[in-house]
Short mmCIF file of C-alpha atoms (C1' of nucleotides) in Angstrom, two decimals:
data_model
loop_
_atom_site.label_atom_id
_atom_site.label_comp_id
_atom_site.label_asym_id
_atom_site.label_seq_id
_atom_site.Cartn_x
_atom_site.Cartn_y
_atom_site.Cartn_z
CA MET V 1 19.25 2.77 -0.09
CA THR V 2 17.51 5.92 -1.92
CA LEU V 3 16.16 8.96 -0.02
CA ALA V 4 12.31 7.77 -1.00
CA GLU V 5 12.93 4.66 0.88
CA LYS V 6 14.90 6.43 3.76
CA ALA V 7 11.44 8.58 4.35
CA TYR V 8 9.19 5.99 4.04
CA VAL V 9 11.36 4.15 6.90
CA SER V 10 11.44 7.41 9.52
CA LEU V 11 7.86 8.81 8.56
CA ARG V 12 6.37 5.08 9.33
CA LYS V 13 8.64 4.85 12.60
CA ASP V 14 7.81 8.42 13.14
CA ILE V 15 3.64 7.64 12.43
CA VAL V 16 3.51 4.14 14.62
CA GLU V 17 5.40 5.55 17.53
CA GLY V 18 2.94 8.70 17.72
CA CYS V 19 5.67 11.72 16.88
CA PHE V 20 2.83 13.11 15.18
CA ALA V 21 -0.49 13.48 16.56
CA PRO V 22 -3.24 11.45 14.95
CA ASP V 23 -5.49 13.40 12.17
CA SER V 24 -2.65 15.90 12.25
CA PRO V 25 -1.58 17.50 8.63
CA LEU V 26 2.01 16.40 7.21
CA ARG V 27 2.63 19.49 5.25
CA LEU V 28 5.51 18.92 2.55
CA ALA V 29 7.44 22.10 3.86
CA ASP V 30 7.49 20.68 7.56
CA LEU V 31 8.41 17.55 6.50
CA SER V 32 11.08 18.20 4.01
CA GLU V 33 12.94 20.51 6.73
CA ARG V 34 12.53 17.51 9.47
CA TYR V 35 14.29 14.70 7.17
CA GLY V 36 16.12 17.03 5.31
CA MET V 37 15.24 16.06 1.44
CA GLY V 38 12.96 17.44 -1.43
CA PHE V 39 9.25 17.09 -1.92
CA SER V 40 9.70 14.27 -4.17
CA PRO V 41 10.87 11.65 -2.16
CA LEU V 42 8.78 12.72 0.60
CA ARG V 43 5.29 12.09 -1.60
CA GLU V 44 6.41 9.01 -2.54
CA ALA V 45 6.83 7.63 0.80
CA LEU V 46 3.66 9.18 2.02
CA ASN V 47 1.71 7.32 -1.39
CA ARG V 48 2.97 4.03 0.28
CA LEU V 49 2.12 4.82 3.64
CA GLN V 50 -1.24 5.93 2.70
CA ALA V 51 -1.87 2.37 0.55
CA GLU V 52 -0.85 0.71 4.14
CA ARG V 53 -3.67 3.08 5.74
CA LEU V 54 -1.16 4.65 8.17
CA VAL V 55 -1.95 7.70 6.36
CA THR V 56 -4.82 9.51 4.53
CA ALA V 57 -5.05 11.61 1.48
CA GLU V 58 -7.51 14.43 0.04
CA SER V 59 -7.32 15.35 -3.39
CA LEU V 60 -5.19 19.12 -3.32
CA ARG V 61 -5.51 19.07 0.25
CA GLY V 62 -2.23 17.02 1.11
CA PHE V 63 -1.91 14.06 3.48
CA ARG V 64 -2.90 13.80 7.33
CA VAL V 65 -1.96 10.84 10.05
CA SER V 66 -4.66 8.52 9.95
CA ALA V 67 -7.19 9.24 12.96
CA ARG V 68 -7.57 6.69 15.61
CA SER V 69 -10.71 5.40 17.21
CA LEU V 70 -11.94 3.07 19.05
CA ALA V 71 -13.83 1.33 16.62
CA GLU V 72 -10.72 1.20 14.39
CA PHE V 73 -9.03 -0.44 17.04
CA GLU V 74 -11.54 -3.31 17.68
CA ASP V 75 -11.84 -3.90 13.88
CA ALA V 76 -7.92 -4.30 13.78
CA LEU V 77 -7.92 -6.11 16.88
CA HIS V 78 -10.65 -8.73 15.53
CA ALA V 79 -8.55 -9.09 12.28
CA ARG V 80 -5.18 -9.54 13.64
CA LEU V 81 -7.07 -12.65 15.57
CA LEU V 82 -8.43 -14.29 12.51
CA VAL V 83 -5.16 -13.31 10.71
CA GLU V 84 -2.65 -14.59 13.45
CA THR V 85 -4.72 -17.55 14.62
CA GLU V 86 -4.51 -18.98 11.21
CA ALA V 87 -0.58 -18.13 10.33
CA LEU V 88 0.17 -19.57 14.14
CA ARG V 89 -1.67 -22.83 13.18
CA LEU V 90 0.19 -23.29 9.70
CA SER V 91 3.69 -21.91 10.96
CA ILE V 92 3.13 -25.04 13.70
CA ALA V 93 2.04 -27.33 10.90
CA HIS V 94 5.08 -26.41 8.61
CA GLY V 95 7.62 -25.20 11.10
CA ASP V 96 11.21 -27.19 10.86
CA ASP V 97 14.07 -27.26 13.77
CA ALA V 98 15.77 -24.08 12.71
CA TRP V 99 12.27 -22.16 12.78
CA GLU V 100 11.76 -23.60 16.82
CA ALA V 101 15.26 -22.47 16.84
CA SER V 102 14.55 -18.79 16.03
CA VAL V 103 11.63 -18.85 18.36
CA VAL V 104 13.75 -19.67 21.10
CA ALA V 105 16.11 -17.15 20.01
CA ALA V 106 13.49 -14.04 19.84
CA LEU V 107 11.97 -15.10 23.02
CA TYR V 108 15.46 -15.05 24.84
CA ALA V 109 16.51 -11.48 23.20
CA LEU V 110 12.76 -10.22 24.20
CA ARG V 111 13.36 -11.61 27.90
CA ARG V 112 17.10 -10.10 28.03
CA GLN V 113 16.27 -6.66 26.80
CA ALA V 114 13.11 -6.68 29.22
CA GLY V 115 15.24 -7.54 32.01
CA ARG V 116 17.32 -4.51 31.85
CA ALA V 117 16.75 -2.00 33.98
CA ASP V 118 18.06 0.98 31.74
CA GLY V 119 15.68 -0.28 29.06
CA ASP V 120 16.09 1.07 26.04
CA VAL V 121 12.52 0.95 24.87
CA ASP V 122 13.00 1.47 21.22
CA GLU V 123 15.11 -1.58 21.47
CA LEU V 124 12.09 -3.43 23.52
CA LYS V 125 9.69 -2.75 21.07
CA THR V 126 11.81 -4.22 18.21
CA ARG V 127 12.38 -7.37 20.26
CA HIS V 128 8.52 -8.06 20.77
CA HIS V 129 7.56 -7.58 17.23
CA ALA V 130 10.28 -9.86 16.25
CA PHE V 131 8.93 -12.38 18.24
CA HIS V 132 5.59 -12.23 17.46
CA ARG V 133 6.90 -12.29 13.72
CA ALA V 134 9.22 -15.35 14.73
CA LEU V 135 6.23 -17.05 15.87
CA LEU V 136 4.37 -16.82 12.70
CA ALA V 137 7.36 -16.88 10.29
CA ALA V 138 6.95 -20.57 8.94
CA CYS V 139 3.58 -20.08 7.88
CA ARG V 140 4.73 -19.79 4.37
CA SER V 141 2.34 -17.21 3.48
CA ASP V 142 3.51 -14.30 2.18
CA TRP V 143 0.13 -12.80 2.36
CA LEU V 144 -0.62 -13.67 5.93
CA LEU V 145 2.70 -12.07 6.75
CA ASP V 146 1.83 -9.16 5.23
CA PHE V 147 -1.40 -8.85 6.90
CA PHE V 148 0.62 -9.17 10.19
CA GLU V 149 3.06 -6.56 9.34
CA ARG V 150 -0.30 -4.10 8.64
CA LEU V 151 -2.07 -4.68 11.44
CA TYR V 152 1.21 -4.93 13.79
CA ALA V 153 1.52 -1.61 12.63
CA ALA V 154 -2.00 -0.27 12.86
CA THR V 155 -2.42 -1.53 16.50
CA GLU V 156 1.01 -0.54 17.73
CA ARG V 157 -0.06 3.17 17.13
CA TYR V 158 -2.69 2.17 20.09
CA ARG V 159 -0.27 -0.14 22.19
CA ILE V 160 2.26 2.47 22.68
CA PRO V 161 0.20 5.22 24.57
CA ALA V 162 -1.18 2.35 26.43
CA LEU V 163 2.11 1.39 27.72
CA THR V 164 3.71 4.87 28.64
CA ALA V 165 0.58 5.24 30.43
CA ALA V 166 1.44 2.01 31.98
CA GLY V 167 -1.33 2.01 34.78
CA PRO V 168 -1.18 -1.00 37.58
CA GLN V 169 0.48 -3.74 35.13
CA LYS V 170 -0.88 -6.33 36.95
CA ARG V 171 -0.10 -8.86 34.14
CA ASP V 172 3.04 -10.81 33.81
CA ILE V 173 3.69 -10.58 30.10
CA ASP V 174 6.84 -12.18 30.17
CA ALA V 175 5.16 -15.68 31.35
CA GLU V 176 2.61 -14.86 28.63
CA HIS V 177 4.82 -15.06 26.10
CA GLY V 178 7.06 -17.97 27.38
CA ALA V 179 3.79 -20.17 27.76
CA ILE V 180 2.88 -19.19 24.17
CA ALA V 181 6.57 -20.31 23.34
CA ASP V 182 6.28 -23.39 25.21
CA ALA V 183 2.77 -24.50 23.37
CA VAL V 184 4.25 -23.87 19.98
CA LEU V 185 7.45 -25.73 20.52
CA ALA V 186 5.38 -28.57 22.04
CA ARG V 187 3.30 -28.48 18.85
CA ASP V 188 -0.08 -27.97 20.53
CA THR V 189 -2.05 -25.96 18.16
CA GLU V 190 -5.09 -25.31 19.92
CA LEU V 191 -3.23 -24.59 23.30
CA ALA V 192 -1.03 -22.05 21.12
CA GLU V 193 -3.88 -20.63 19.62
CA GLN V 194 -5.86 -20.01 22.94
CA LEU V 195 -2.72 -18.43 24.19
CA LEU V 196 -2.26 -16.34 21.77
CA ARG V 197 -6.06 -15.13 21.67
CA ASP V 198 -5.85 -14.49 25.25
CA HIS V 199 -2.57 -12.42 24.97
CA TYR V 200 -4.54 -9.96 22.62
CA LEU V 201 -7.65 -9.67 24.38
CA ARG V 202 -5.69 -8.84 27.64
CA THR V 203 -3.56 -6.25 25.85
CA ALA V 204 -7.21 -4.85 24.02
CA THR V 205 -8.72 -4.62 27.74
CA THR V 206 -5.65 -2.49 28.87
CA ILE V 207 -6.10 -0.40 26.05
CA ARG V 208 -9.81 0.11 26.10
CA SER V 209 -9.35 1.18 29.36
CA GLY V 210 -6.96 3.73 28.59
CA MET V 211 -8.92 5.21 25.68
CA SER V 212 -11.64 7.40 25.47
CA PRO V 213 -14.49 6.01 23.52
CA ALA V 214 -14.38 7.95 20.72
CA MET I 1 -9.08 13.86 -9.32
CA THR I 2 -5.11 14.53 -9.79
CA LEU I 3 -2.56 13.17 -12.15
CA ALA I 4 -1.30 10.74 -9.75
CA GLU I 5 -4.83 9.23 -8.67
CA LYS I 6 -5.39 8.81 -12.52
CA ALA I 7 -2.24 7.25 -13.04
CA TYR I 8 -2.77 4.71 -10.15
CA VAL I 9 -6.30 3.75 -11.20
CA SER I 10 -5.13 3.44 -15.04
CA LEU I 11 -1.81 1.47 -13.97
CA ARG I 12 -3.73 -0.84 -11.31
CA LYS I 13 -6.25 -1.46 -14.41
CA ASP I 14 -3.75 -2.12 -17.06
CA ILE I 15 -1.75 -4.58 -14.54
CA VAL I 16 -4.65 -6.64 -12.93
CA GLU I 17 -5.96 -7.04 -16.90
CA GLY I 18 -2.79 -7.97 -17.85
CA CYS I 19 -1.60 -5.52 -20.29
CA PHE I 20 1.58 -5.88 -19.27
CA ALA I 21 3.15 -9.34 -18.85
CA PRO I 22 4.19 -10.04 -15.62
CA ASP I 23 7.70 -9.57 -14.47
CA SER I 24 8.04 -7.08 -17.34
CA PRO I 25 9.69 -3.50 -16.56
CA LEU I 26 7.57 -0.65 -16.27
CA ARG I 27 10.03 2.12 -17.41
CA LEU I 28 9.24 5.56 -16.82
CA ALA I 29 9.78 6.67 -20.56
CA ASP I 30 7.43 4.38 -21.46
CA LEU I 31 4.62 5.11 -19.09
CA SER I 32 5.04 8.84 -19.40
CA GLU I 33 4.37 8.52 -22.98
CA ARG I 34 1.58 5.90 -22.56
CA TYR I 35 -0.59 7.75 -20.11
CA GLY I 36 0.60 11.17 -21.34
CA MET I 37 2.16 12.43 -17.89
CA GLY I 38 5.42 13.35 -16.51
CA PHE I 39 7.37 10.93 -14.17
CA SER I 40 6.15 12.41 -10.79
CA PRO I 41 2.69 11.23 -10.72
CA LEU I 42 3.70 7.80 -12.15
CA ARG I 43 6.15 7.35 -9.61
CA GLU I 44 3.44 8.07 -6.89
CA ALA I 45 1.14 5.39 -8.28
CA LEU I 46 3.91 2.94 -8.91
CA ASN I 47 4.66 3.28 -4.77
CA ARG I 48 0.96 2.67 -4.04
CA LEU I 49 1.09 -0.27 -6.27
CA GLN I 50 4.10 -1.40 -4.57
CA ALA I 51 2.41 -1.30 -1.37
CA GLU I 52 -0.36 -3.44 -2.51
CA ARG I 53 2.16 -6.00 -3.94
CA LEU I 54 0.91 -5.72 -7.81
CA VAL I 55 4.49 -4.01 -8.57
CA THR I 56 7.97 -4.59 -6.91
CA ALA I 57 10.89 -2.36 -6.70
CA GLU I 58 14.26 -2.36 -6.76
CA SER I 59 16.87 0.34 -5.70
CA LEU I 60 18.03 2.53 -8.39
CA ARG I 61 16.63 -0.36 -10.98
CA GLY I 62 13.05 0.95 -11.25
CA PHE I 63 9.77 -1.03 -11.21
CA ARG I 64 8.69 -4.14 -12.49
CA VAL I 65 4.99 -5.94 -12.66
CA SER I 66 4.85 -8.49 -9.77
CA ALA I 67 5.58 -11.93 -11.08
CA ARG I 68 3.06 -14.40 -11.02
CA SER I 69 3.31 -17.96 -9.77
CA LEU I 70 1.46 -21.05 -9.12
CA ALA I 71 2.86 -20.85 -5.12
CA GLU I 72 1.60 -17.10 -5.10
CA PHE I 73 -1.75 -17.73 -6.40
CA GLU I 74 -2.80 -20.66 -3.85
CA ASP I 75 -1.19 -18.68 -1.18
CA ALA I 76 -3.66 -15.64 -2.36
CA LEU I 77 -6.26 -17.96 -2.57
CA HIS I 78 -5.88 -19.48 0.72
CA ALA I 79 -6.00 -15.92 2.47
CA ARG I 80 -8.92 -14.91 0.31
CA LEU I 81 -11.17 -17.87 1.85
CA LEU I 82 -9.83 -16.99 5.53
CA VAL I 83 -10.82 -13.28 5.13
CA GLU I 84 -14.05 -13.81 2.64
CA THR I 85 -15.55 -16.42 4.80
CA GLU I 86 -15.25 -14.32 7.75
CA ALA I 87 -16.70 -11.27 6.19
CA LEU I 88 -19.47 -12.73 4.95
CA ARG I 89 -20.23 -14.10 8.66
CA LEU I 90 -20.08 -11.14 9.97
CA SER I 91 -22.29 -9.25 6.62
CA ILE I 92 -24.90 -11.95 7.36
CA ALA I 93 -24.90 -11.06 11.04
CA HIS I 94 -25.13 -7.36 10.71
CA GLY I 95 -26.72 -6.75 7.55
CA ASP I 96 -30.12 -4.80 7.22
CA ASP I 97 -32.51 -4.50 4.68
CA ALA I 98 -30.99 -2.22 2.69
CA TRP I 99 -28.10 -4.46 2.28
CA GLU I 100 -30.17 -7.17 1.12
CA ALA I 101 -31.60 -5.08 -1.12
CA SER I 102 -27.87 -4.29 -2.51
CA VAL I 103 -27.18 -7.97 -2.68
CA VAL I 104 -30.14 -8.49 -4.96
CA ALA I 105 -29.56 -5.54 -7.05
CA ALA I 106 -25.76 -6.27 -7.77
CA LEU I 107 -26.89 -9.86 -8.71
CA TYR I 108 -29.51 -8.71 -11.16
CA ALA I 109 -26.83 -6.35 -12.30
CA LEU I 110 -24.46 -9.19 -13.36
CA ARG I 111 -27.12 -11.34 -14.65
CA ARG I 112 -28.16 -8.81 -16.76
CA GLN I 113 -24.44 -8.30 -18.28
CA ALA I 114 -23.66 -12.31 -18.26
CA GLY I 115 -27.01 -12.72 -20.47
CA ARG I 116 -25.86 -10.05 -22.88
CA ALA I 117 -24.87 -11.78 -26.23
CA ASP I 118 -22.39 -8.27 -27.36
CA GLY I 119 -20.79 -9.02 -23.93
CA ASP I 120 -18.67 -5.89 -23.10
CA VAL I 121 -16.13 -8.21 -20.64
CA ASP I 122 -14.99 -5.30 -19.01
CA GLU I 123 -18.55 -4.27 -17.34
CA LEU I 124 -18.91 -7.75 -16.61
CA LYS I 125 -15.54 -8.25 -14.86
CA THR I 126 -17.01 -4.86 -12.84
CA ARG I 127 -20.26 -6.21 -12.11
CA HIS I 128 -18.99 -9.67 -11.18
CA HIS I 129 -16.48 -7.95 -8.69
CA ALA I 130 -19.46 -5.62 -7.43
CA PHE I 131 -21.61 -8.82 -6.61
CA HIS I 132 -18.78 -10.22 -4.65
CA ARG I 133 -18.26 -7.08 -2.62
CA ALA I 134 -21.98 -6.20 -2.01
CA LEU I 135 -21.82 -9.62 -0.14
CA LEU I 136 -19.14 -8.82 2.26
CA ALA I 137 -20.03 -4.81 2.60
CA ALA I 138 -22.21 -5.32 5.62
CA CYS I 139 -19.26 -6.75 7.64
CA ARG I 140 -18.49 -3.41 9.44
CA SER I 141 -15.03 -4.23 9.15
CA ASP I 142 -12.80 -2.05 6.98
CA TRP I 143 -9.49 -4.28 7.23
CA LEU I 144 -11.44 -7.38 6.23
CA LEU I 145 -12.69 -5.25 3.50
CA ASP I 146 -9.54 -3.84 2.32
CA PHE I 147 -7.81 -7.20 1.99
CA PHE I 148 -10.81 -8.25 0.11
CA GLU I 149 -9.72 -5.79 -2.25
CA ARG I 150 -6.35 -6.69 -2.17
CA LEU I 151 -6.66 -10.27 -2.80
CA TYR I 152 -9.33 -10.10 -5.43
CA ALA I 153 -7.08 -7.84 -7.71
CA ALA I 154 -4.26 -10.25 -6.42
CA THR I 155 -6.05 -13.28 -7.85
CA GLU I 156 -7.85 -11.50 -10.86
CA ARG I 157 -4.47 -11.36 -12.45
CA TYR I 158 -4.41 -15.28 -12.81
CA ARG I 159 -8.41 -15.49 -13.18
CA ILE I 160 -8.85 -13.53 -16.40
CA PRO I 161 -6.05 -15.56 -18.62
CA ALA I 162 -8.09 -18.48 -17.39
CA LEU I 163 -11.58 -17.04 -18.53
CA THR I 164 -10.19 -16.03 -22.12
CA ALA I 165 -9.06 -19.29 -22.71
CA ALA I 166 -12.14 -20.36 -21.59
CA GLY I 167 -11.88 -23.92 -21.91
CA PRO I 168 -14.79 -26.24 -21.64
CA GLN I 169 -16.66 -24.07 -19.21
CA LYS I 170 -19.13 -27.35 -17.82
CA ARG I 171 -19.77 -24.70 -14.78
CA ASP I 172 -22.98 -23.04 -14.11
CA ILE I 173 -21.36 -19.99 -12.52
CA ASP I 174 -24.69 -17.81 -12.85
CA ALA I 175 -26.32 -20.61 -10.31
CA GLU I 176 -23.57 -20.49 -8.04
CA HIS I 177 -23.70 -16.87 -7.48
CA GLY I 178 -27.49 -17.28 -7.37
CA ALA I 179 -27.09 -20.05 -4.64
CA ILE I 180 -24.94 -17.78 -2.90
CA ALA I 181 -27.26 -15.07 -2.66
CA ASP I 182 -30.23 -17.09 -1.62
CA ALA I 183 -28.31 -18.38 1.25
CA VAL I 184 -27.05 -14.98 2.03
CA LEU I 185 -30.70 -13.65 1.92
CA ALA I 186 -32.02 -16.70 4.23
CA ARG I 187 -28.99 -15.88 6.78
CA ASP I 188 -27.91 -19.41 6.60
CA THR I 189 -24.55 -18.45 7.27
CA GLU I 190 -23.04 -22.08 7.09
CA LEU I 191 -24.54 -22.79 4.19
CA ALA I 192 -23.30 -19.17 2.55
CA GLU I 193 -19.90 -19.85 3.79
CA GLN I 194 -20.02 -23.27 2.44
CA LEU I 195 -21.09 -22.29 -0.99
CA LEU I 196 -18.77 -19.42 -1.23
CA ARG I 197 -15.60 -21.73 -0.44
CA ASP I 198 -16.92 -24.07 -3.11
CA HIS I 199 -17.38 -21.64 -5.48
CA TYR I 200 -13.67 -20.10 -5.25
CA LEU I 201 -12.23 -23.96 -5.19
CA ARG I 202 -13.83 -24.62 -8.13
CA THR I 203 -12.32 -21.32 -9.63
CA ALA I 204 -9.14 -22.15 -8.31
CA THR I 205 -9.51 -25.62 -10.24
CA THR I 206 -9.86 -24.19 -13.59
CA ILE I 207 -7.10 -21.66 -13.02
CA ARG I 208 -4.74 -24.26 -11.95
CA SER I 209 -5.39 -26.48 -14.87
CA GLY I 210 -4.59 -23.76 -17.20
CA MET I 211 -1.50 -22.83 -15.33
CA SER I 212 2.04 -24.06 -15.69
CA PRO I 213 3.18 -25.24 -12.39
CA ALA I 214 5.88 -22.63 -12.32
"C1'" DA K 1 37.84 -17.47 -27.21
"C1'" DA K 2 36.77 -15.74 -22.81
"C1'" DT K 3 37.37 -11.81 -19.78
"C1'" DT K 4 38.06 -7.34 -17.77
"C1'" DC K 5 38.09 -2.42 -18.66
"C1'" DG K 6 36.60 2.06 -19.87
"C1'" DA K 7 33.48 4.88 -22.29
"C1'" DT K 8 28.57 5.88 -23.80
"C1'" DA K 9 24.14 5.26 -23.39
"C1'" DA K 10 19.71 4.55 -20.84
"C1'" DT K 11 17.62 4.87 -16.39
"C1'" DT K 12 16.50 6.05 -12.44
"C1'" DT K 13 16.12 9.32 -8.66
"C1'" DT K 14 16.09 14.11 -6.53
"C1'" DC K 15 15.44 19.07 -7.02
"C1'" DG K 16 13.61 23.63 -7.78
"C1'" DA K 17 10.74 26.06 -10.04
"C1'" DA K 18 6.19 26.79 -12.38
"C1'" DA K 19 1.31 26.10 -12.16
"C1'" DA K 20 -2.86 24.82 -9.97
"C1'" DT K 21 -5.73 24.49 -5.91
"C1'" DC K 22 -7.15 26.08 -1.74
"C1'" DA K 23 -7.32 28.73 2.51
"C1'" DT K 24 -7.63 33.44 5.05
"C1'" DG K 25 -8.90 38.01 6.00
"C1'" DG K 26 -10.43 42.39 4.60
"C1'" DT K 27 -13.78 44.93 1.71
"C1'" DT K 28 -17.90 45.91 -0.50
"C1'" DG K 29 -22.64 45.95 -0.47
"C1'" DC K 30 -27.11 45.40 1.45
"C1'" DG S 1 -24.74 43.72 11.52
"C1'" DC S 2 -23.55 40.36 8.09
"C1'" DA S 3 -23.25 37.64 4.20
"C1'" DA S 4 -20.92 37.36 -0.49
"C1'" DC S 5 -16.82 38.76 -2.87
"C1'" DC S 6 -12.38 39.34 -4.18
"C1'" DA S 7 -7.23 39.93 -3.53
"C1'" DT S 8 -3.59 37.86 -1.40
"C1'" DG S 9 -0.71 34.03 0.69
"C1'" DA S 10 0.02 29.43 1.57
"C1'" DT S 11 0.06 24.56 -0.03
"C1'" DT S 12 -0.23 21.02 -3.14
"C1'" DT S 13 0.57 19.10 -7.87
"C1'" DT S 14 3.13 18.66 -11.58
"C1'" DC S 15 7.26 19.39 -14.78
"C1'" DG S 16 11.50 19.81 -16.83
"C1'" DA S 17 16.30 19.27 -15.95
"C1'" DA S 18 19.92 17.77 -13.36
"C1'" DA S 19 22.58 14.64 -10.45
"C1'" DA S 20 23.59 9.54 -9.51
"C1'" DT S 21 23.68 5.17 -11.02
"C1'" DT S 22 23.03 0.92 -13.78
"C1'" DA S 23 23.48 -1.30 -18.07
"C1'" DT S 24 25.44 -1.89 -22.70
"C1'" DC S 25 28.96 -2.26 -26.15
"C1'" DG S 26 33.59 -2.76 -27.98
"C1'" DA S 27 38.39 -2.83 -27.60
"C1'" DA S 28 42.43 -4.38 -25.39
"C1'" DT S 29 44.18 -8.15 -22.83
"C1'" DT S 30 45.02 -12.82 -21.18
#
DNA sequence: AATTCGATAATTTTCGAAAATCATGGTTGC
DNA sequence: GCAACCATGATTTTCGAAAATTATCGAATT
């Protein structure tokens, strides 16, 4: 793996996880020290992230972490529902036994991690992502999967602060995931789509309540 | 505008227009001579294009123009229908007088150019793109507009060879554009969506017939 | 004849410095 | 007092060369 790729992975992770404040400038000298590399690989990574809308660039004024706003979150959520319901529909239509098995496995792994008291939050997030990706993986559309990844990263930036703030978590998220998996395995397209939609809308409500309507 | 931005614009245009053969390697020495700049701005542009799926990269083996295949075209077309019908619906719902005017203007400009005998094909393509963007511009979703631009570029790579091959062009594309604009201005969402869908499906048929099913 | 090996060439990747541009703070003139 | 202006420092952008890796070609070997 080249330095530029490492820079891309590290920067992306740190931005999505909120290590840099939204809208804060990403100065090359700082990044160079933080990640222990020269300017070239960092600039390449920043250009890729710019194309993914995680960072913004202004000519001769460098890069910044993309700003967050309630409007952008609502937009990303709406796009996500559009893309993921379609991808889920296709996945249910095309998925074979191996796909079903991978969904079961991803759900199992997610529950296993969620059940641990000594929660490694990082691993939990990875498995949550993996479960949602497994649901769509059989859709046979590289474009829809690409959009899913983009939107997942974009919304993750909003979800994480809401999770750590973790108010009165009345929801049984585990049950929601289970119900989606059941509907998927039963090939009940309509139900699965409805459950997925509700799942996201509930998450959205949680996040909205924790955000100032900037 | 910085050199890296110029490199991005030039490279993107040349790739979309097919100046480089699909799957051909993009060697830095060649690009450096072609565009008259050093490696740094070129690599930055290539990284952005990689994030847009117009070029692929392999570690230590450089960049290539993305390969084309019938499967990828079908995928992009399907994603396009999903994204654009939704964006069109939203645009009709939210668009104001200024938006209507911009649609009329874009259609007028497109027809004006299409009517010229001394066709500047480049300008025609620009206006065609502008018309389709104008239809969606009022959707108030940056994400959907972003996806539209991505998918437009991806499918343009297939459309252009089909156009220059220009077999028996039985379609009256001008009439199709006019009908879409009429439906949009009449705020007839269902009809507009149907016409847009038909428009793309017809284009797809033309392209399919001109492509070997690789 | 086919294959492995090694040397050479070609190419990508990375760095460090130079060039270009932007931001800051103090100074001058009104 | 205050705005315009210029020097200075900070930052981005670009280049050219060095480092690292891959591809190529021919000779030696089986």
